[in-house]
Amino acid sequence: LAWAITTKWAPEAAGHGVPQILASLTLHRAQIPLRVPVLKTIATALTIGVGGSAGREGSIAQIGAGIGSFIGKVTKLEETEVRALVAAGAGAGIAATFNAPIAGMFFAMEVILRDVSIRHLHTIAIASVAGAVVSRTLIGDDLTFDVSPYALDDPAQLILYAVLGLIAVGLAIFFMEALDWFTTVPDRLVQWTRPLIMGLVVAAIGFAAPEVLGTGQRFIGAVLSQEISKAWWLFALLAIGKLIATSST
């Protein structure tokens, strides 16, 4: 269903979301049709809601950016102001979905505008704070992750954190390569078979390891609160499974 919606009515709503925002800023004078945030909402809800291995970040950023662009178009603002509204909408979306206004503000400045300047700071800051306030009013002020307190027993443990960082970098590079592969190679398939085959791949992985389905935030929260304990190699397998399932999604 998500494939049909984005293929027929809004190709711009397909994919991660953030690259599409950057493309609109670079190539289309910050103009994002209203159908994009509307259909992006439906397609994302369908994809993640039924277990697609994906996060909300890119989608909510594109939805917020689309609303910002629409407001700029209706009020007939100049392109500079519309660009600020696009970034502000994206930042507000991130702030609202993660209850993190500062993170939303820096995301909009560093990732969307790629310019940490005072010129648009007030617009983005107000939007991000407003997004977080509305979110807290509607769904409460719970944090995305409730982390238990940890103590550093020995400074030598910092070496393990450094090793973890190197492993994460390696997996990140592998993840980007996997995303590129799943983006280009399946294009050779007959169009309607692509979502079917990729969906079956995700389903097969999810059948063996249900933890990889959806955003994964609930599972991470349970691990951080020490409600779930597994052998290290099981966590490693889940990481690889999540990587493949997300690339397939």
Short mmCIF file of C-alpha atoms in Angstrom, two decimals:
data_model
loop_
_atom_site.label_atom_id
_atom_site.label_comp_id
_atom_site.label_asym_id
_atom_site.label_seq_id
_atom_site.Cartn_x
_atom_site.Cartn_y
_atom_site.Cartn_z
CA LEU A 1 0.00 0.00 0.00
CA ALA A 2 2.79 2.42 0.88
CA TRP A 3 4.51 1.59 -2.41
CA ALA A 4 1.29 2.18 -4.37
CA ILE A 5 0.65 5.53 -2.67
CA THR A 6 4.14 6.89 -3.25
CA THR A 7 4.39 5.50 -6.79
CA LYS A 8 1.07 6.83 -8.03
CA TRP A 9 0.55 10.10 -6.20
CA ALA A 10 3.73 11.30 -4.48
CA PRO A 11 7.11 9.90 -5.58
CA GLU A 12 8.73 12.60 -3.42
CA ALA A 13 7.27 10.92 -0.33
CA ALA A 14 9.16 7.67 -0.96
CA GLY A 15 12.38 6.95 0.85
CA HIS A 16 13.98 8.35 3.98
CA GLY A 17 12.73 11.92 3.85
CA VAL A 18 15.76 14.04 4.63
CA PRO A 19 17.38 13.75 1.16
CA GLN A 20 14.06 14.80 -0.34
CA ILE A 21 14.02 17.91 1.89
CA LEU A 22 17.54 18.82 0.79
CA ALA A 23 16.55 18.30 -2.85
CA SER A 24 13.59 20.66 -2.47
CA LEU A 25 15.84 23.32 -0.93
CA THR A 26 18.50 22.93 -3.60
CA LEU A 27 16.47 22.32 -6.76
CA HIS A 28 12.90 23.51 -6.14
CA ARG A 29 13.27 26.77 -4.19
CA ALA A 30 12.02 25.12 -0.97
CA GLN A 31 8.66 24.30 -2.58
CA ILE A 32 7.14 21.06 -1.25
CA PRO A 33 3.63 20.18 -2.49
CA LEU A 34 1.04 19.72 0.27
CA ARG A 35 0.33 16.18 -0.93
CA VAL A 36 3.83 15.16 0.20
CA PRO A 37 3.35 15.61 4.00
CA VAL A 38 -0.19 14.21 3.80
CA LEU A 39 0.74 11.06 1.87
CA LYS A 40 4.05 10.72 3.72
CA THR A 41 2.06 10.48 6.96
CA ILE A 42 -0.13 7.70 5.56
CA ALA A 43 2.72 5.77 3.91
CA THR A 44 4.90 5.96 7.02
CA ALA A 45 2.07 4.89 9.32
CA LEU A 46 1.42 1.90 7.05
CA THR A 47 5.09 0.96 6.78
CA ILE A 48 6.14 1.26 10.43
CA GLY A 49 2.74 0.35 11.82
CA VAL A 50 2.73 -3.13 10.31
CA GLY A 51 6.33 -3.83 11.30
CA GLY A 52 8.55 -2.22 8.69
CA SER A 53 12.03 -1.80 10.14
CA ALA A 54 12.37 1.96 9.98
CA GLY A 55 12.51 5.03 12.17
CA ARG A 56 10.26 8.06 12.43
CA GLU A 57 13.00 10.68 12.14
CA GLY A 58 13.20 11.19 8.38
CA SER A 59 9.45 10.93 7.90
CA ILE A 60 8.49 13.40 10.61
CA ALA A 61 11.16 15.80 9.35
CA GLN A 62 9.75 15.69 5.81
CA ILE A 63 6.19 16.05 7.10
CA GLY A 64 7.16 19.09 9.19
CA ALA A 65 9.16 20.56 6.32
CA GLY A 66 6.20 20.13 3.97
CA ILE A 67 3.90 21.96 6.37
CA GLY A 68 6.46 24.75 6.70
CA SER A 69 6.69 25.07 2.92
CA PHE A 70 2.90 25.16 2.63
CA ILE A 71 2.64 27.95 5.21
CA GLY A 72 5.29 29.92 3.36
CA LYS A 73 3.43 29.47 0.07
CA VAL A 74 0.06 30.52 1.52
CA THR A 75 1.51 33.62 3.18
CA LYS A 76 3.49 34.45 -0.01
CA LEU A 77 6.82 34.81 1.75
CA GLU A 78 10.13 35.19 -0.05
CA GLU A 79 12.28 32.13 -0.72
CA THR A 80 14.66 32.91 2.17
CA GLU A 81 11.80 32.92 4.66
CA VAL A 82 10.28 29.78 3.14
CA ARG A 83 13.62 28.00 3.53
CA ALA A 84 13.62 28.97 7.20
CA LEU A 85 10.08 27.64 7.60
CA VAL A 86 11.02 24.35 5.93
CA ALA A 87 13.91 23.92 8.38
CA ALA A 88 11.73 25.04 11.29
CA GLY A 89 9.04 22.52 10.40
CA ALA A 90 11.59 19.72 10.21
CA GLY A 91 13.09 20.74 13.55
CA ALA A 92 9.67 20.98 15.18
CA GLY A 93 8.82 17.47 13.95
CA ILE A 94 12.01 16.01 15.43
CA ALA A 95 11.48 17.93 18.67
CA ALA A 96 7.90 16.69 18.96
CA THR A 97 8.47 13.03 18.19
CA PHE A 98 11.47 12.71 20.54
CA ASN A 99 10.53 15.28 23.18
CA ALA A 100 13.86 16.96 22.45
CA PRO A 101 13.61 20.63 21.40
CA ILE A 102 17.37 21.30 21.43
CA ALA A 103 18.03 18.24 19.27
CA GLY A 104 15.31 19.39 16.85
CA MET A 105 16.82 22.85 16.62
CA PHE A 106 20.35 21.61 15.92
CA PHE A 107 19.04 19.05 13.44
CA ALA A 108 17.32 21.80 11.47
CA MET A 109 20.37 24.07 11.54
CA GLU A 110 23.12 21.52 10.87
CA VAL A 111 21.41 18.91 8.67
CA ILE A 112 18.69 20.82 6.80
CA LEU A 113 20.12 24.33 6.41
CA ARG A 114 23.75 23.26 6.94
CA ASP A 115 24.35 26.69 8.39
CA VAL A 116 24.50 27.49 12.11
CA SER A 117 23.76 31.21 11.78
CA ILE A 118 21.78 33.70 13.82
CA ARG A 119 19.66 34.66 10.82
CA HIS A 120 17.16 31.80 11.12
CA LEU A 121 17.89 30.76 14.70
CA HIS A 122 14.88 32.45 16.28
CA THR A 123 12.43 30.92 13.79
CA ILE A 124 13.78 27.41 14.25
CA ALA A 125 14.15 27.70 18.02
CA ILE A 126 10.56 28.88 18.52
CA ALA A 127 9.20 26.13 16.25
CA SER A 128 11.23 23.39 17.95
CA VAL A 129 10.19 24.48 21.44
CA ALA A 130 6.57 24.79 20.33
CA GLY A 131 6.68 21.30 18.83
CA ALA A 132 8.03 19.81 22.06
CA VAL A 133 5.49 21.70 24.20
CA VAL A 134 2.54 20.54 22.09
CA SER A 135 3.87 16.99 22.13
CA ARG A 136 4.23 17.02 25.92
CA THR A 137 0.73 18.45 26.27
CA LEU A 138 -0.83 15.71 24.14
CA ILE A 139 1.19 12.60 25.03
CA GLY A 140 3.10 13.48 28.20
CA ASP A 141 6.69 14.34 28.99
CA ASP A 142 8.20 10.86 28.98
CA LEU A 143 11.68 10.63 27.52
CA THR A 144 12.33 8.41 24.50
CA PHE A 145 14.78 6.36 26.60
CA ASP A 146 14.78 6.09 30.38
CA VAL A 147 18.39 5.18 31.10
CA SER A 148 19.34 3.62 34.43
CA PRO A 149 22.35 5.16 36.21
CA TYR A 150 25.69 3.53 35.41
CA ALA A 151 29.05 3.94 37.11
CA LEU A 152 32.53 3.76 35.60
CA ASP A 153 34.31 1.21 37.79
CA ASP A 154 37.70 1.49 36.13
CA PRO A 155 39.11 4.10 33.73
CA ALA A 156 40.37 1.20 31.60
CA GLN A 157 36.75 0.61 30.61
CA LEU A 158 37.08 3.66 28.37
CA ILE A 159 39.13 1.47 26.03
CA LEU A 160 36.07 -0.73 25.53
CA TYR A 161 34.00 2.33 24.61
CA ALA A 162 36.65 3.30 22.05
CA VAL A 163 36.50 -0.21 20.56
CA LEU A 164 32.70 0.04 20.49
CA GLY A 165 33.00 3.30 18.57
CA LEU A 166 35.23 1.67 15.95
CA ILE A 167 32.81 -1.26 15.58
CA ALA A 168 29.90 1.16 15.20
CA VAL A 169 31.76 3.04 12.45
CA GLY A 170 32.40 -0.21 10.59
CA LEU A 171 28.75 -1.22 10.86
CA ALA A 172 27.66 2.26 9.77
CA ILE A 173 29.75 2.01 6.60
CA PHE A 174 28.35 -1.46 5.94
CA PHE A 175 24.84 -0.12 6.56
CA MET A 176 25.31 2.68 4.01
CA GLU A 177 26.60 0.18 1.45
CA ALA A 178 23.62 -2.10 2.14
CA LEU A 179 21.22 0.81 1.70
CA ASP A 180 22.79 1.66 -1.64
CA TRP A 181 22.57 -1.97 -2.76
CA PHE A 182 18.94 -2.36 -1.77
CA THR A 183 18.15 0.96 -3.44
CA THR A 184 19.69 0.17 -6.83
CA VAL A 185 19.84 -3.60 -7.43
CA PRO A 186 16.14 -4.36 -6.80
CA ASP A 187 15.29 -1.72 -9.43
CA ARG A 188 15.92 -4.45 -11.99
CA LEU A 189 12.90 -6.33 -10.65
CA VAL A 190 9.43 -5.96 -12.13
CA GLN A 191 8.07 -2.88 -10.37
CA TRP A 192 5.31 -4.43 -8.28
CA THR A 193 7.47 -7.39 -7.23
CA ARG A 194 9.97 -5.17 -5.45
CA PRO A 195 7.80 -4.30 -2.42
CA LEU A 196 6.55 -7.88 -2.33
CA ILE A 197 10.02 -9.46 -2.25
CA MET A 198 11.50 -6.88 0.11
CA GLY A 199 8.47 -7.23 2.37
CA LEU A 200 8.97 -11.00 2.50
CA VAL A 201 12.64 -10.48 3.43
CA VAL A 202 11.63 -8.22 6.33
CA ALA A 203 8.90 -10.65 7.37
CA ALA A 204 11.30 -13.60 7.37
CA ILE A 205 13.81 -11.75 9.55
CA GLY A 206 11.02 -10.50 11.80
CA PHE A 207 9.64 -14.03 12.17
CA ALA A 208 13.01 -15.19 13.49
CA ALA A 209 13.72 -12.03 15.50
CA PRO A 210 10.61 -9.90 16.18
CA GLU A 211 12.80 -7.33 17.97
CA VAL A 212 13.98 -5.94 14.61
CA LEU A 213 10.48 -4.93 13.49
CA GLY A 214 9.24 -1.36 13.83
CA THR A 215 11.40 1.49 15.13
CA GLY A 216 13.20 -0.67 17.70
CA GLN A 217 12.83 1.99 20.39
CA ARG A 218 10.71 -0.14 22.70
CA PHE A 219 13.29 -2.94 22.62
CA ILE A 220 16.17 -0.52 23.25
CA GLY A 221 14.26 1.00 26.15
CA ALA A 222 13.69 -2.43 27.68
CA VAL A 223 17.40 -3.24 27.36
CA LEU A 224 18.44 0.07 28.94
CA SER A 225 16.06 -0.45 31.85
CA GLN A 226 17.51 -3.97 32.29
CA GLU A 227 14.19 -5.68 31.57
CA ILE A 228 15.85 -7.75 28.81
CA SER A 229 19.12 -9.60 29.08
CA LYS A 230 20.64 -11.70 26.30
CA ALA A 231 24.01 -13.19 25.45
CA TRP A 232 26.32 -10.75 23.65
CA TRP A 233 26.27 -12.81 20.46
CA LEU A 234 22.47 -12.65 20.34
CA PHE A 235 22.65 -8.87 20.48
CA ALA A 236 25.23 -8.99 17.68
CA LEU A 237 22.90 -11.12 15.55
CA LEU A 238 20.04 -8.70 16.25
CA ALA A 239 22.23 -5.81 15.10
CA ILE A 240 22.96 -7.55 11.79
CA GLY A 241 19.32 -8.57 11.42
CA LYS A 242 18.18 -4.98 12.05
CA LEU A 243 20.67 -3.70 9.50
CA ILE A 244 19.39 -6.01 6.76
CA ALA A 245 15.72 -5.54 7.69
CA THR A 246 16.05 -1.75 7.65
CA SER A 247 17.88 -1.78 4.31
CA SER A 248 15.13 -4.01 2.89
CA THR A 249 12.41 -1.75 4.25
#
